[in-house]
Amino acid sequence: MYSKFLEMCGFEPKEINEEKDRIEETFKILKIGEREITAAEKRVEHLYSIELPCVRKILKVWINELIDLVMAKEEKKKIIYAIMPSPAESYLAAMLASDKLYVGYPDYVFQIGLGAIFGNLNPLLEAAERYGMTPGGGHCGLNKTRLGAHALGIIPVGDLSMAWGIVCDEGPKTDELIHEIFGTPIVYLDRCQDDPLDLFPKINKLSVDYMVGEIKRAYAQFAEVAGVEITNELVVQAVGILFGYMGWLGKVQELMRGDPLPLSQADMILFIMVTQLCIRDYDAATEAVKMLHEEVKQRVEDKRGVLPEGAPRVLWGNHFPLPDPGIVKMVEEVGIASPLSEIWYLATQPPGKVYDDPIETIAHRFLEIGLMTSVTGRVKDVIRLFKSWNLDGILWFNHAPCKVIGTDSLMIKKALKRELKVPVIVVEGDIYDARFYNRQQMRTRVESFAEMLKTHQKRAV
Amino acid sequence: MGLYERLNLAIAQRPLQLQQAKDSGTRIIGISGLGYVPEELVYALGAIPMRLVRGGDPEPLAAAAGYMDRILCPFSRAQFGYRILEEESRYQIIDFLICAITCQHMRRVADVWDLNTDVEIFRLGVPHAHNTEAGLRYYLEMVRRLKEKLEAFLGIKLNEERLREAVILYNRMRKLLREISFLRKSTIPSITGKDIFKLMHSSFYLDPKEMVEILESFIAQLKNNEGKEGAAKHRILLTGNILAMGDYKVIEMIEEAGGIIVMEQFCGGVRHYLDNIDLNGDLLESIARRYLQGRAPCAFMRPSRERINLVVKLAEEFKVDGVIWYQLRYCDTYNMEFFYFNKIMKEVRFPVLQLESEYDVEEGGRLMNRVESFMETLERRK
């Protein structure tokens, strides 16, 4: 039933056979039957460049992540859950501490695994809506995914939830809700977002010190639960692994400057997301990203791409939607190339400075991203990216339910129009819940915007 | 002059008083972020603290629509909407605005004022990890920075003795509010919930010395009146995130439907006057401790179970028949908390009604129907 699909996603028949029990148990828990597999085959074929071995390889990494998450308790692992936004390297260090632990971001894994690949995320979102995140209440689909997975019992109750409140309020509140309903022990991490608007790119020392203290406090609680410590050596090792991968990804990102756009962002999402959470198989992911680099380099040299040469190019505000890569495809079909997204580009940069205390480096890297500090910091980053990438406009895909990255779109649009004097569109969307918008309606707006971009291009010439 | 006449007169005279004070050089310091900014500091520096707590009207939301995303809670949008409507003097008269960065909604209030007005802004970080030593240290440091900022802005150094006097005055005001509010433990309360809100909101607006006098006259008379107002059918505890000054529709509905609010637990409700500042030890630290840790935490703080426990305790102490949870649309943390709040209240057998508002005039009929049905439910339980 599932062999053809898994082979499309890079599995060898031998691997499928060896992993048969785990695969079947996972699919059973996730209620993935014949119908879902058939739908996923079509979906993967349409959305991803599966003719490329590197894309198949990274799809396999994600499916394995899905299996590892669902099977964690059955395989007698202690489970530590993480939430976003948080620095992935801090969890990668925790994961490296012991192979008897499952450390991960369940929501992200489901967003990619169940959402992007299987197109079957909605049951989780709907379950969360029955457990306190009421529909229409402006709740984030990422948090709904985590709560819904608990509500449906498709992931085990964790041994510890490390609830990062360093950016948003709803993320840790979701963990508090999970704690109250399902009993997951919890440790909260905190940060205040009180920087004056003109401070960025300077870093608020008080904020760094507080964040460092919070991470260390959480690590102490982790050690109590996990029975192992996250040492500085582990953090350094984690940073090495993550930045090693990021280095290759950065090279691919640079190649996206090529005209025509050499690769669909639908494919890129699968590679970028590896940097946003801790995965178990960095070796396979790194091999895949190196292969991707070779492929994209060749395409740039051959002047091959997914859009015609000269297509208008935009900065994608926020990041590309996770469970619905079809939106990215739609924008590309309309004739707009988006070589980078604001958040993911910034979040995959190495730290500006390395400190003796690796936790301090983590905190600094986080706070070097403008949107983590202030609306004007965010605008400064966007303007810098816009200018250095020689773009024609900005497509701001607003994550409307988010109280952090979705509540500054009007302020940002005004500032960008004033500073850059280029076409800017704010599309009311949702990066974690495709039910939020109507794709056709969105397409009509994006088509009009594409015309505006083309006019702007001609006038600029 | 009757109690309420005196209060109403003081409220009516306040805009002129403020304007005259401003004209004579006194600075008026706006405060956004409800209960996390120590007004005592402002007062001790010779300026006038002015809490911005208006809400409940749809017009400011429409006015703010081009500046603030619609997914922000209506209270936060209103805090800028009143400013640009230019119909509410307290939003026009301020020289400086202290914004407590409590939740993301209130963070955007600071941003929109900062970007669109010439009022100087100070962001006062409020740690959500309210119960940790690190959280307290952070908040204390921010209070110190606020003090320095105000000293520079006002051109005056904070005098320890004046700060102590201010703390004593505000402590007295909170103690009086508590005494008046707690009179509602009586079977036949001598003051309604609406009047308590009016007093509390007036205490955010009027001169504190005058307010203390008003509260003292209230308490003297109310104690004599105890048991004379006639019993309402159902004793209600009203709770939620924010009940803004002017957002009184739900209170009126409850009272019209035969209920009496005997306790209210909002950011500006009982938590405002339940605890006072300890005068022993370092005064700034005592202030920080009271503002951050002395009050049961809001839903955006973590953990926030202590506040739910407080509701249960108050519901029992005040012998309430039912609890009404009033939340504002898009307030994500309170909306989520309701899910387990409701579960806990059911366990302790208090009936609960959840209401939601976006300050829309058209929601009145729907809310009233639900309040009336809830009162009928309470009736059947008796």
CSV table of N, CA, C and O in Angstrom, one decimal, chain A residues 130-134 136-139 165 167-170 172-174 176-177 180-181 188-190 192-197 206 210 214 217 371 373-376 398 400-404 406-411 414 428 436, chain B residues 65-72 101-105 107-108 111-112 114-116 123-129 132 134-135 138 141-142 145 298-305 329-333 335-337 339-340 343-344:
chain,number,residue,atom,x,y,z
A,130,ARG,N,-11.5,22.1,19.7
A,130,ARG,CA,-12.4,21.6,20.8
A,130,ARG,C,-11.7,21.6,22.2
A,130,ARG,O,-12.4,21.3,23.1
A,131,TYR,N,-10.5,21.9,22.2
A,131,TYR,CA,-9.8,21.9,23.5
A,131,TYR,C,-9.3,23.3,23.9
A,131,TYR,O,-8.3,23.5,24.6
A,132,GLY,N,-10.0,24.3,23.5
A,132,GLY,CA,-9.8,25.6,24.1
A,132,GLY,C,-9.3,26.7,23.1
A,132,GLY,O,-9.3,27.9,23.5
A,133,MET,N,-8.8,26.2,22.0
A,133,MET,CA,-8.3,27.3,21.0
A,133,MET,C,-9.4,27.5,20.0
A,133,MET,O,-9.4,26.9,18.9
A,134,THR,N,-10.4,28.2,20.4
A,134,THR,CA,-11.7,28.3,19.7
A,134,THR,C,-11.5,28.9,18.2
A,134,THR,O,-10.6,29.8,18.0
A,136,GLY,N,-11.8,31.1,15.1
A,136,GLY,CA,-12.1,32.5,14.9
A,136,GLY,C,-11.5,33.4,16.1
A,136,GLY,O,-11.7,34.6,16.1
A,137,GLY,N,-10.8,32.7,17.0
A,137,GLY,CA,-10.3,33.4,18.2
A,137,GLY,C,-8.9,34.0,17.9
A,137,GLY,O,-8.3,34.5,18.9
A,138,GLY,N,-8.4,33.9,16.7
A,138,GLY,CA,-7.1,34.4,16.4
A,138,GLY,C,-6.0,33.6,17.1
A,138,GLY,O,-5.0,34.1,17.7
A,139,HIS,N,-6.1,32.3,17.0
A,139,HIS,CA,-5.1,31.4,17.5
A,139,HIS,C,-4.1,30.9,16.4
A,139,HIS,O,-4.6,30.7,15.3
A,165,GLY,N,8.9,31.4,26.2
A,165,GLY,CA,8.0,32.6,26.1
A,165,GLY,C,8.9,33.8,25.7
A,165,GLY,O,8.7,34.9,26.2
A,167,VAL,N,9.4,35.0,22.8
A,167,VAL,CA,8.8,35.8,21.7
A,167,VAL,C,7.3,36.0,21.8
A,167,VAL,O,6.8,37.1,21.9
A,168,CYS,N,6.6,34.9,21.8
A,168,CYS,CA,5.1,35.0,21.8
A,168,CYS,C,4.6,34.5,23.2
A,168,CYS,O,5.2,33.8,23.9
A,169,ASP,N,3.3,34.9,23.4
A,169,ASP,CA,2.6,34.6,24.6
A,169,ASP,C,1.8,33.3,24.5
A,169,ASP,O,1.6,32.5,25.4
A,170,GLU,N,1.4,33.1,23.2
A,170,GLU,CA,0.4,32.0,23.0
A,170,GLU,C,1.1,30.6,23.1
A,170,GLU,O,0.6,29.6,23.5
A,172,PRO,N,3.8,29.4,25.0
A,172,PRO,CA,3.9,28.9,26.3
A,172,PRO,C,2.5,28.7,27.0
A,172,PRO,O,2.3,27.8,27.8
A,173,LYS,N,1.5,29.5,26.6
A,173,LYS,CA,0.2,29.3,27.1
A,173,LYS,C,-0.4,28.0,26.6
A,173,LYS,O,-1.1,27.3,27.3
A,174,THR,N,-0.1,27.7,25.4
A,174,THR,CA,-0.6,26.4,24.9
A,174,THR,C,0.0,25.3,25.7
A,174,THR,O,-0.7,24.3,26.0
A,176,GLU,N,0.9,25.5,28.7
A,176,GLU,CA,0.3,25.5,30.0
A,176,GLU,C,-1.1,24.8,30.0
A,176,GLU,O,-1.5,24.1,30.9
A,177,LEU,N,-1.8,25.0,28.8
A,177,LEU,CA,-3.1,24.3,28.6
A,177,LEU,C,-2.8,22.8,28.6
A,177,LEU,O,-3.6,22.0,29.2
A,180,GLU,N,-2.2,21.6,32.0
A,180,GLU,CA,-3.4,21.5,32.8
A,180,GLU,C,-4.3,20.3,32.4
A,180,GLU,O,-4.9,19.7,33.3
A,181,ILE,N,-4.3,20.0,31.1
A,181,ILE,CA,-5.2,19.0,30.7
A,181,ILE,C,-4.6,17.6,30.7
A,181,ILE,O,-5.2,16.6,31.2
A,188,TYR,N,9.1,27.1,32.1
A,188,TYR,CA,8.9,28.3,31.3
A,188,TYR,C,10.2,29.0,31.1
A,188,TYR,O,10.9,29.2,32.1
A,189,LEU,N,10.4,29.5,29.9
A,189,LEU,CA,11.5,30.4,29.7
A,189,LEU,C,10.9,31.8,29.3
A,189,LEU,O,10.0,31.8,28.5
A,190,ASP,N,11.6,32.8,29.7
A,190,ASP,CA,11.0,34.1,29.6
A,190,ASP,C,11.9,35.2,29.0
A,190,ASP,O,13.1,35.0,29.1
A,192,CYS,N,11.6,39.7,28.1
A,192,CYS,CA,10.8,40.9,27.9
A,192,CYS,C,11.1,41.5,26.6
A,192,CYS,O,12.3,41.7,26.2
A,193,GLN,N,10.1,42.0,25.9
A,193,GLN,CA,10.3,42.6,24.6
A,193,GLN,C,10.1,44.1,24.7
A,193,GLN,O,9.1,44.7,24.3
A,194,ASP,N,11.0,44.8,25.4
A,194,ASP,CA,10.8,46.1,25.8
A,194,ASP,C,11.9,47.0,25.2
A,194,ASP,O,12.2,48.1,25.8
A,195,ASP,N,12.6,46.6,24.2
A,195,ASP,CA,13.6,47.4,23.6
A,195,ASP,C,13.0,48.7,23.0
A,195,ASP,O,12.0,48.7,22.4
A,196,PRO,N,13.7,49.9,23.2
A,196,PRO,CA,13.3,51.1,22.6
A,196,PRO,C,13.4,50.9,21.0
A,196,PRO,O,14.2,50.1,20.6
A,197,LEU,N,12.5,51.6,20.3
A,197,LEU,CA,12.5,51.3,18.8
A,197,LEU,C,13.8,51.6,18.1
A,197,LEU,O,14.1,51.0,17.1
A,206,LEU,N,20.7,43.7,29.0
A,206,LEU,CA,19.8,43.2,30.1
A,206,LEU,C,19.0,42.0,29.5
A,206,LEU,O,18.8,41.0,30.2
A,210,TYR,N,19.2,38.2,30.8
A,210,TYR,CA,18.0,37.5,31.3
A,210,TYR,C,17.7,36.2,30.5
A,210,TYR,O,17.4,35.2,31.1
A,214,GLU,N,17.6,32.4,31.8
A,214,GLU,CA,16.4,31.5,31.6
A,214,GLU,C,16.8,30.2,31.0
A,214,GLU,O,16.3,29.1,31.4
A,217,ARG,N,18.4,28.0,33.6
A,217,ARG,CA,17.4,27.5,34.5
A,217,ARG,C,16.7,26.4,33.9
A,217,ARG,O,16.4,25.3,34.5
A,371,LEU,N,13.2,41.3,14.1
A,371,LEU,CA,11.8,41.1,14.5
A,371,LEU,C,11.7,40.6,15.9
A,371,LEU,O,10.7,40.6,16.6
A,373,THR,N,13.2,41.9,18.3
A,373,THR,CA,13.4,43.0,19.3
A,373,THR,C,12.3,44.1,19.1
A,373,THR,O,11.7,44.5,20.1
A,374,SER,N,12.1,44.5,17.9
A,374,SER,CA,11.1,45.6,17.7
A,374,SER,C,10.6,45.7,16.3
A,374,SER,O,11.3,45.2,15.4
A,375,VAL,N,9.6,46.5,16.1
A,375,VAL,CA,9.0,46.7,14.8
A,375,VAL,C,10.0,47.4,13.9
A,375,VAL,O,10.2,47.1,12.7
A,376,THR,N,10.7,48.4,14.4
A,376,THR,CA,11.7,49.1,13.6
A,376,THR,C,12.9,48.3,13.3
A,376,THR,O,13.5,48.4,12.2
A,398,ASN,N,1.1,37.8,5.5
A,398,ASN,CA,0.9,38.1,6.9
A,398,ASN,C,0.4,36.8,7.6
A,398,ASN,O,-0.5,36.2,7.2
A,400,ALA,N,-1.7,36.2,9.9
A,400,ALA,CA,-2.7,37.1,10.6
A,400,ALA,C,-3.0,36.7,12.0
A,400,ALA,O,-3.2,37.6,12.8
A,401,PRO,N,-3.1,35.4,12.4
A,401,PRO,CA,-3.5,35.2,13.8
A,401,PRO,C,-2.4,35.4,14.8
A,401,PRO,O,-2.7,35.4,16.0
A,402,CYS,N,-1.2,35.6,14.3
A,402,CYS,CA,0.0,35.7,15.3
A,402,CYS,C,0.0,37.1,15.9
A,402,CYS,O,0.1,38.1,15.1
A,403,LYS,N,0.1,37.2,17.2
A,403,LYS,CA,0.1,38.5,17.9
A,403,LYS,C,1.5,39.1,17.8
A,403,LYS,O,1.7,40.2,18.2
A,404,VAL,N,2.5,38.3,17.4
A,404,VAL,CA,3.9,38.9,17.3
A,404,VAL,C,4.2,39.3,15.8
A,404,VAL,O,4.4,40.4,15.5
A,406,GLY,N,2.2,38.9,13.2
A,406,GLY,CA,1.0,39.3,12.4
A,406,GLY,C,0.4,40.6,12.8
A,406,GLY,O,-0.6,41.0,12.2
A,407,THR,N,0.9,41.3,13.8
A,407,THR,CA,0.3,42.5,14.3
A,407,THR,C,1.0,43.8,14.0
A,407,THR,O,0.8,44.8,14.5
A,408,ASP,N,2.0,43.6,13.1
A,408,ASP,CA,2.8,44.8,12.8
A,408,ASP,C,2.7,45.1,11.3
A,408,ASP,O,3.4,45.9,10.7
A,409,SER,N,1.9,44.4,10.5
A,409,SER,CA,1.9,44.5,9.1
A,409,SER,C,1.5,45.9,8.6
A,409,SER,O,2.1,46.4,7.6
A,410,LEU,N,0.6,46.5,9.3
A,410,LEU,CA,0.2,47.9,8.8
A,410,LEU,C,1.4,48.9,9.0
A,410,LEU,O,1.6,49.7,8.2
A,411,MET,N,2.0,48.7,10.2
A,411,MET,CA,3.1,49.6,10.5
A,411,MET,C,4.3,49.4,9.5
A,411,MET,O,4.9,50.3,9.1
A,414,LYS,N,3.5,50.7,5.9
A,414,LYS,CA,3.7,52.1,5.8
A,414,LYS,C,5.2,52.5,5.7
A,414,LYS,O,5.6,53.3,4.9
A,428,GLU,N,-3.4,38.7,3.6
A,428,GLU,CA,-3.9,38.2,4.9
A,428,GLU,C,-3.9,36.7,4.8
A,428,GLU,O,-4.7,36.1,4.2
A,436,PHE,N,-7.5,28.9,6.7
A,436,PHE,CA,-7.7,30.3,7.0
A,436,PHE,C,-8.1,31.2,5.8
A,436,PHE,O,-8.7,32.2,5.9
B,65,ALA,N,-8.2,51.5,12.9
B,65,ALA,CA,-8.1,50.4,11.9
B,65,ALA,C,-7.0,50.6,10.9
B,65,ALA,O,-6.4,49.6,10.4
B,66,GLY,N,-6.6,51.8,10.5
B,66,GLY,CA,-5.5,51.9,9.6
B,66,GLY,C,-4.2,51.8,10.2
B,66,GLY,O,-3.2,51.9,9.5
B,67,TYR,N,-4.1,51.7,11.5
B,67,TYR,CA,-2.8,51.7,12.2
B,67,TYR,C,-2.5,50.4,12.9
B,67,TYR,O,-1.3,50.0,13.0
B,68,MET,N,-3.5,49.7,13.3
B,68,MET,CA,-3.3,48.5,14.1
B,68,MET,C,-4.1,47.3,13.5
B,68,MET,O,-5.2,47.5,13.2
B,69,ASP,N,-3.4,46.2,13.5
B,69,ASP,CA,-4.0,45.0,12.8
B,69,ASP,C,-5.3,44.6,13.7
B,69,ASP,O,-5.3,44.7,14.9
B,70,ARG,N,-6.2,44.1,12.9
B,70,ARG,CA,-7.5,43.8,13.6
B,70,ARG,C,-7.5,42.7,14.5
B,70,ARG,O,-8.4,42.5,15.4
B,71,ILE,N,-6.4,41.9,14.5
B,71,ILE,CA,-6.4,40.7,15.4
B,71,ILE,C,-5.9,41.1,16.8
B,71,ILE,O,-5.9,40.2,17.7
B,72,LEU,N,-5.6,42.3,17.0
B,72,LEU,CA,-5.3,42.8,18.3
B,72,LEU,C,-6.6,43.0,19.1
B,72,LEU,O,-7.6,43.2,18.5
B,101,ILE,N,5.0,46.6,29.1
B,101,ILE,CA,4.9,45.6,28.0
B,101,ILE,C,4.4,44.3,28.7
B,101,ILE,O,5.2,43.4,29.1
B,102,THR,N,3.1,44.2,28.8
B,102,THR,CA,2.5,43.0,29.4
B,102,THR,C,2.4,41.9,28.4
B,102,THR,O,3.0,40.9,28.5
B,103,CYS,N,1.4,42.1,27.5
B,103,CYS,CA,1.2,41.1,26.5
B,103,CYS,C,1.5,41.7,25.1
B,103,CYS,O,1.9,42.9,25.0
B,104,GLN,N,1.4,40.9,24.1
B,104,GLN,CA,1.8,41.4,22.7
B,104,GLN,C,0.8,42.5,22.3
B,104,GLN,O,1.2,43.4,21.5
B,105,HIS,N,-0.4,42.4,22.8
B,105,HIS,CA,-1.4,43.5,22.4
B,105,HIS,C,-1.0,44.8,22.9
B,105,HIS,O,-1.0,45.8,22.2
B,107,ARG,N,2.0,45.6,23.8
B,107,ARG,CA,3.3,46.0,23.2
B,107,ARG,C,3.0,46.8,21.9
B,107,ARG,O,3.7,47.8,21.7
B,108,ARG,N,2.0,46.4,21.2
B,108,ARG,CA,1.7,47.2,20.0
B,108,ARG,C,1.1,48.6,20.3
B,108,ARG,O,1.3,49.5,19.4
B,111,ASP,N,4.1,50.6,20.4
B,111,ASP,CA,4.7,50.8,19.0
B,111,ASP,C,3.9,51.9,18.3
B,111,ASP,O,4.4,52.8,17.7
B,112,VAL,N,2.5,51.8,18.3
B,112,VAL,CA,1.7,52.7,17.5
B,112,VAL,C,1.8,54.1,18.0
B,112,VAL,O,1.8,55.1,17.2
B,114,ASP,N,4.4,55.3,19.6
B,114,ASP,CA,5.8,55.7,19.3
B,114,ASP,C,5.9,56.2,17.9
B,114,ASP,O,6.6,57.2,17.6
B,115,LEU,N,5.3,55.5,17.0
B,115,LEU,CA,5.5,55.7,15.6
B,115,LEU,C,4.6,56.9,15.1
B,115,LEU,O,4.9,57.5,14.0
B,116,ASN,N,3.5,57.2,15.8
B,116,ASN,CA,2.5,58.1,15.2
B,116,ASN,C,2.2,59.3,16.1
B,116,ASN,O,1.3,60.1,15.7
B,123,ARG,N,9.2,51.9,27.6
B,123,ARG,CA,8.7,50.6,27.6
B,123,ARG,C,9.2,49.9,28.9
B,123,ARG,O,10.4,49.7,29.1
B,124,LEU,N,8.2,49.5,29.7
B,124,LEU,CA,8.5,48.9,31.0
B,124,LEU,C,8.3,47.4,30.8
B,124,LEU,O,7.2,46.9,30.8
B,125,GLY,N,9.4,46.7,30.7
B,125,GLY,CA,9.3,45.2,30.5
B,125,GLY,C,8.7,44.5,31.8
B,125,GLY,O,9.1,44.8,32.9
B,126,VAL,N,7.7,43.7,31.5
B,126,VAL,CA,7.1,43.0,32.6
B,126,VAL,C,7.4,41.5,32.4
B,126,VAL,O,6.8,40.9,31.5
B,127,PRO,N,8.3,40.9,33.2
B,127,PRO,CA,8.6,39.5,33.0
B,127,PRO,C,7.3,38.6,33.2
B,127,PRO,O,6.5,38.9,34.1
B,128,HIS,N,7.2,37.7,32.4
B,128,HIS,CA,6.0,36.7,32.5
B,128,HIS,C,6.3,35.7,33.5
B,128,HIS,O,5.4,35.1,34.1
B,129,ALA,N,7.6,35.4,33.7
B,129,ALA,CA,8.0,34.5,34.8
B,129,ALA,C,8.0,35.2,36.1
B,129,ALA,O,9.0,35.6,36.7
B,132,THR,N,9.8,34.1,39.7
B,132,THR,CA,11.2,33.8,39.8
B,132,THR,C,12.0,35.0,40.3
B,132,THR,O,11.6,36.1,40.1
B,134,ALA,N,14.8,35.8,39.1
B,134,ALA,CA,15.4,36.5,38.0
B,134,ALA,C,14.3,37.5,37.4
B,134,ALA,O,14.7,38.6,37.0
B,135,GLY,N,13.1,37.0,37.4
B,135,GLY,CA,12.0,37.9,36.9
B,135,GLY,C,11.9,39.2,37.7
B,135,GLY,O,11.8,40.3,37.2
B,138,TYR,N,14.8,41.5,37.1
B,138,TYR,CA,14.6,42.2,35.8
B,138,TYR,C,13.6,43.4,35.9
B,138,TYR,O,13.9,44.5,35.5
B,141,GLU,N,15.0,46.3,37.9
B,141,GLU,CA,15.9,47.0,37.1
B,141,GLU,C,15.2,48.0,36.2
B,141,GLU,O,15.5,49.1,36.0
B,142,MET,N,14.1,47.5,35.6
B,142,MET,CA,13.3,48.3,34.7
B,142,MET,C,12.6,49.4,35.5
B,142,MET,O,12.5,50.6,35.0
B,145,ARG,N,15.2,52.0,35.9
B,145,ARG,CA,15.4,52.8,34.7
B,145,ARG,C,14.2,53.8,34.4
B,145,ARG,O,14.5,54.8,33.9
B,298,CYS,N,-1.7,37.6,35.6
B,298,CYS,CA,-2.6,37.6,34.5
B,298,CYS,C,-2.4,36.4,33.7
B,298,CYS,O,-1.4,35.7,33.8
B,299,ALA,N,-3.3,36.1,32.7
B,299,ALA,CA,-3.2,34.9,31.9
B,299,ALA,C,-2.0,34.8,31.0
B,299,ALA,O,-1.5,33.8,30.7
B,300,PHE,N,-1.5,36.0,30.7
B,300,PHE,CA,-0.3,36.0,29.8
B,300,PHE,C,1.0,35.7,30.6
B,300,PHE,O,2.0,35.5,30.0
B,301,MET,N,0.9,35.6,31.9
B,301,MET,CA,2.0,35.3,32.7
B,301,MET,C,2.1,33.8,32.9
B,301,MET,O,1.1,33.1,32.7
B,302,ARG,N,3.2,33.3,33.4
B,302,ARG,CA,3.3,31.9,33.5
B,302,ARG,C,4.1,31.5,34.8
B,302,ARG,O,5.1,32.1,35.0
B,303,PRO,N,3.6,30.6,35.6
B,303,PRO,CA,2.3,30.0,35.5
B,303,PRO,C,1.2,30.9,36.0
B,303,PRO,O,1.5,31.8,36.8
B,304,SER,N,-0.1,30.7,35.6
B,304,SER,CA,-1.1,31.7,36.0
B,304,SER,C,-2.2,31.0,36.8
B,304,SER,O,-3.2,31.6,37.1
B,305,ARG,N,-2.0,29.8,37.3
B,305,ARG,CA,-3.0,29.0,38.0
B,305,ARG,C,-3.4,29.8,39.3
B,305,ARG,O,-4.5,29.7,39.7
B,329,ARG,N,-12.4,39.8,22.5
B,329,ARG,CA,-12.0,39.0,21.4
B,329,ARG,C,-10.6,39.2,21.0
B,329,ARG,O,-10.0,40.2,21.1
B,330,TYR,N,-10.0,38.1,20.6
B,330,TYR,CA,-8.6,38.0,20.2
B,330,TYR,C,-7.6,38.0,21.3
B,330,TYR,O,-6.4,38.0,21.1
B,331,CYS,N,-8.1,38.0,22.5
B,331,CYS,CA,-7.2,37.9,23.7
B,331,CYS,C,-6.9,36.4,23.8
B,331,CYS,O,-7.6,35.7,24.4
B,332,ASP,N,-5.8,36.0,23.2
B,332,ASP,CA,-5.5,34.6,23.0
B,332,ASP,C,-5.3,33.9,24.4
B,332,ASP,O,-5.8,32.8,24.6
B,333,THR,N,-4.5,34.5,25.3
B,333,THR,CA,-4.2,33.7,26.5
B,333,THR,C,-5.4,33.6,27.4
B,333,THR,O,-5.6,32.5,28.0
B,335,ASN,N,-8.5,33.5,26.4
B,335,ASN,CA,-9.5,32.6,25.7
B,335,ASN,C,-9.1,31.2,26.0
B,335,ASN,O,-9.9,30.3,26.2
B,336,MET,N,-7.8,30.9,25.9
B,336,MET,CA,-7.3,29.5,26.1
B,336,MET,C,-7.5,29.1,27.6
B,336,MET,O,-7.8,28.0,27.9
B,337,GLU,N,-7.2,30.0,28.4
B,337,GLU,CA,-7.3,29.7,29.9
B,337,GLU,C,-8.7,29.4,30.3
B,337,GLU,O,-8.9,28.6,31.2
B,339,PHE,N,-10.7,27.5,29.0
B,339,PHE,CA,-10.9,26.0,28.8
B,339,PHE,C,-10.7,25.3,30.1
B,339,PHE,O,-11.6,24.5,30.6
B,340,TYR,N,-9.6,25.5,30.8
B,340,TYR,CA,-9.4,24.8,32.0
B,340,TYR,C,-10.0,25.5,33.3
B,340,TYR,O,-10.3,24.9,34.3
B,343,LYS,N,-13.3,24.0,33.5
B,343,LYS,CA,-13.2,22.7,34.1
B,343,LYS,C,-13.0,22.7,35.6
B,343,LYS,O,-13.7,22.0,36.4
B,344,ILE,N,-12.1,23.6,36.0
B,344,ILE,CA,-11.9,23.8,37.5
B,344,ILE,C,-13.1,24.3,38.2
B,344,ILE,O,-13.5,23.8,39.3
